[in-house]
Amino acid sequence: MSAAEFDLSEDERRALELVRDSGGIYQSDFWKELDISSRKGSRIAESLAEQDLIQREEAVYSGHNTYLLKPRTRDLEFSLLMAGDMLTPFIGEEEVDPQSEAFSNWLMTLAYEEY
C-alpha cells in the first residue's frame, strides 16, 4: 500500500477498490455502485485522480459527458526480489531446492542486508 493509500478515507478506499476491480468504470456508474451522491462521487474521483491513484479521462457514455475512471498502473518494487546483487532463486521455471547453496547464499545475503 502506498503512502497516499494509507491516508484515504473509508469511502475513498472503497472507491479505489471499485476502480481497480472493474479495470475502469464510468463516473456516472461509479457513484451508483458506491451508493453515494453524484456530488460526493465526483469529489472522491477528483481526489483519487489528484493523488495519482486513478486516471480520470473525459468521455461520452450513453450520450452524456462523463469521465472514465481507470486504475493507475502501480510501480513494481523489484528490490523485494533482491538480496544484494542476487535475484531470488524463486524466479523462473525450474524448482528451487531449499537445501541448495544458491538458496542459502541468497538467504544469508538478505539476512545481512536487513540487520
CSV table of C-alpha atoms in Angstrom, one decimal:
chain,number,residue,atom,x,y,z
A,1,MET,CA,0.0,0.0,0.0
A,2,SER,CA,1.4,3.4,-0.9
A,3,ALA,CA,1.6,6.3,1.5
A,4,ALA,CA,-1.2,8.0,-0.4
A,5,GLU,CA,-3.4,5.0,0.0
A,6,PHE,CA,-2.7,4.8,3.7
A,7,ASP,CA,-4.3,8.2,4.3
A,8,LEU,CA,-7.6,7.5,2.3
A,9,SER,CA,-11.0,7.7,3.9
A,10,GLU,CA,-13.1,4.6,4.0
A,11,ASP,CA,-15.2,5.9,1.1
A,12,GLU,CA,-12.1,6.6,-0.9
A,13,ARG,CA,-10.7,3.1,-0.3
A,14,ARG,CA,-13.9,1.5,-1.4
A,15,ALA,CA,-13.9,3.7,-4.5
A,16,LEU,CA,-10.3,2.9,-5.3
A,17,GLU,CA,-11.0,-0.8,-4.9
A,18,LEU,CA,-14.0,-0.5,-7.2
A,19,VAL,CA,-12.0,1.2,-9.9
A,20,ARG,CA,-9.2,-1.4,-9.6
A,21,ASP,CA,-11.6,-4.4,-9.6
A,22,SER,CA,-13.6,-3.1,-12.6
A,23,GLY,CA,-10.5,-2.2,-14.6
A,24,GLY,CA,-12.3,1.0,-15.5
A,25,ILE,CA,-15.7,2.5,-14.8
A,26,TYR,CA,-17.7,5.5,-16.0
A,27,GLN,CA,-18.1,8.1,-13.3
A,28,SER,CA,-21.9,8.1,-13.9
A,29,ASP,CA,-21.9,4.4,-12.8
A,30,PHE,CA,-19.2,4.8,-10.2
A,31,TRP,CA,-21.2,6.8,-7.7
A,32,LYS,CA,-24.2,4.5,-8.2
A,33,GLU,CA,-22.1,1.4,-7.5
A,34,LEU,CA,-20.8,3.0,-4.3
A,35,ASP,CA,-24.4,4.1,-3.3
A,36,ILE,CA,-23.3,7.7,-2.8
A,37,SER,CA,-24.5,11.0,-4.3
A,38,SER,CA,-23.1,12.1,-7.7
A,39,ARG,CA,-21.6,15.2,-6.0
A,40,LYS,CA,-19.7,13.0,-3.4
A,41,GLY,CA,-18.7,10.6,-6.2
A,42,SER,CA,-17.2,13.5,-8.2
A,43,ARG,CA,-15.2,14.7,-5.2
A,44,ILE,CA,-13.9,11.3,-4.5
A,45,ALA,CA,-12.9,10.7,-8.1
A,46,GLU,CA,-11.2,14.1,-8.3
A,47,SER,CA,-9.3,13.4,-5.0
A,48,LEU,CA,-8.1,10.0,-6.2
A,49,ALA,CA,-7.0,11.5,-9.5
A,50,GLU,CA,-5.1,14.3,-7.8
A,51,GLN,CA,-3.3,11.7,-5.7
A,52,ASP,CA,-2.4,9.8,-9.0
A,53,LEU,CA,-4.2,6.7,-7.8
A,54,ILE,CA,-6.6,6.7,-10.8
A,55,GLN,CA,-6.8,8.2,-14.2
A,56,ARG,CA,-9.8,10.4,-14.9
A,57,GLU,CA,-10.5,11.0,-18.6
A,58,GLU,CA,-13.3,12.9,-20.3
A,59,ALA,CA,-15.7,10.5,-22.1
A,60,VAL,CA,-19.1,10.3,-23.6
A,61,TYR,CA,-21.2,7.4,-22.3
A,62,SER,CA,-24.9,6.8,-23.2
A,63,GLY,CA,-24.9,10.1,-24.9
A,64,HIS,CA,-23.8,12.1,-21.9
A,65,ASN,CA,-20.5,13.7,-21.0
A,66,THR,CA,-18.8,11.9,-18.1
A,67,TYR,CA,-15.4,10.6,-17.1
A,68,LEU,CA,-13.8,7.2,-17.4
A,69,LEU,CA,-12.1,6.3,-14.2
A,70,LYS,CA,-9.2,3.8,-14.7
A,71,PRO,CA,-6.7,2.4,-12.3
A,72,ARG,CA,-3.2,3.7,-12.5
A,73,THR,CA,-0.5,1.1,-13.0
A,74,ARG,CA,1.4,0.7,-9.8
A,75,ASP,CA,5.2,0.6,-9.8
A,76,LEU,CA,6.5,-2.8,-9.0
A,77,GLU,CA,9.1,-2.9,-6.2
A,78,PHE,CA,11.7,-5.2,-7.7
A,79,SER,CA,14.1,-4.6,-4.7
A,80,LEU,CA,11.9,-7.1,-2.8
A,81,LEU,CA,13.2,-9.8,-5.1
A,82,MET,CA,16.8,-8.9,-4.4
A,83,ALA,CA,19.4,-9.7,-1.8
A,84,GLY,CA,22.3,-7.5,-2.6
A,85,ASP,CA,23.0,-8.2,-6.3
A,86,MET,CA,21.4,-11.6,-6.2
A,87,LEU,CA,17.9,-12.2,-7.6
A,88,THR,CA,15.7,-14.5,-5.6
A,89,PRO,CA,16.1,-18.1,-6.7
A,90,PHE,CA,12.3,-18.5,-6.8
A,91,ILE,CA,12.1,-16.7,-10.2
A,92,GLY,CA,12.0,-18.9,-13.2
A,93,GLU,CA,10.5,-22.2,-14.2
A,94,GLU,CA,12.8,-24.7,-12.5
A,95,GLU,CA,12.2,-25.9,-9.0
A,96,VAL,CA,14.4,-24.5,-6.3
A,97,ASP,CA,16.0,-26.8,-3.8
A,98,PRO,CA,15.8,-25.1,-0.4
A,99,GLN,CA,18.9,-27.1,0.6
A,100,SER,CA,20.9,-25.7,-2.3
A,101,GLU,CA,23.9,-23.4,-1.9
A,102,ALA,CA,22.4,-20.8,-4.2
A,103,PHE,CA,19.3,-20.5,-2.0
A,104,SER,CA,21.4,-20.5,1.2
A,105,ASN,CA,23.6,-17.7,-0.2
A,106,TRP,CA,20.6,-15.7,-1.2
A,107,LEU,CA,19.1,-16.0,2.3
A,108,MET,CA,22.3,-15.1,4.0
A,109,THR,CA,22.8,-12.0,1.9
A,110,LEU,CA,19.2,-11.0,2.6
A,111,ALA,CA,19.7,-11.5,6.3
A,112,TYR,CA,22.9,-9.5,6.5
A,113,GLU,CA,21.3,-6.7,4.4
A,114,GLU,CA,18.3,-6.4,6.7
A,115,TYR,CA,20.3,-6.1,10.0
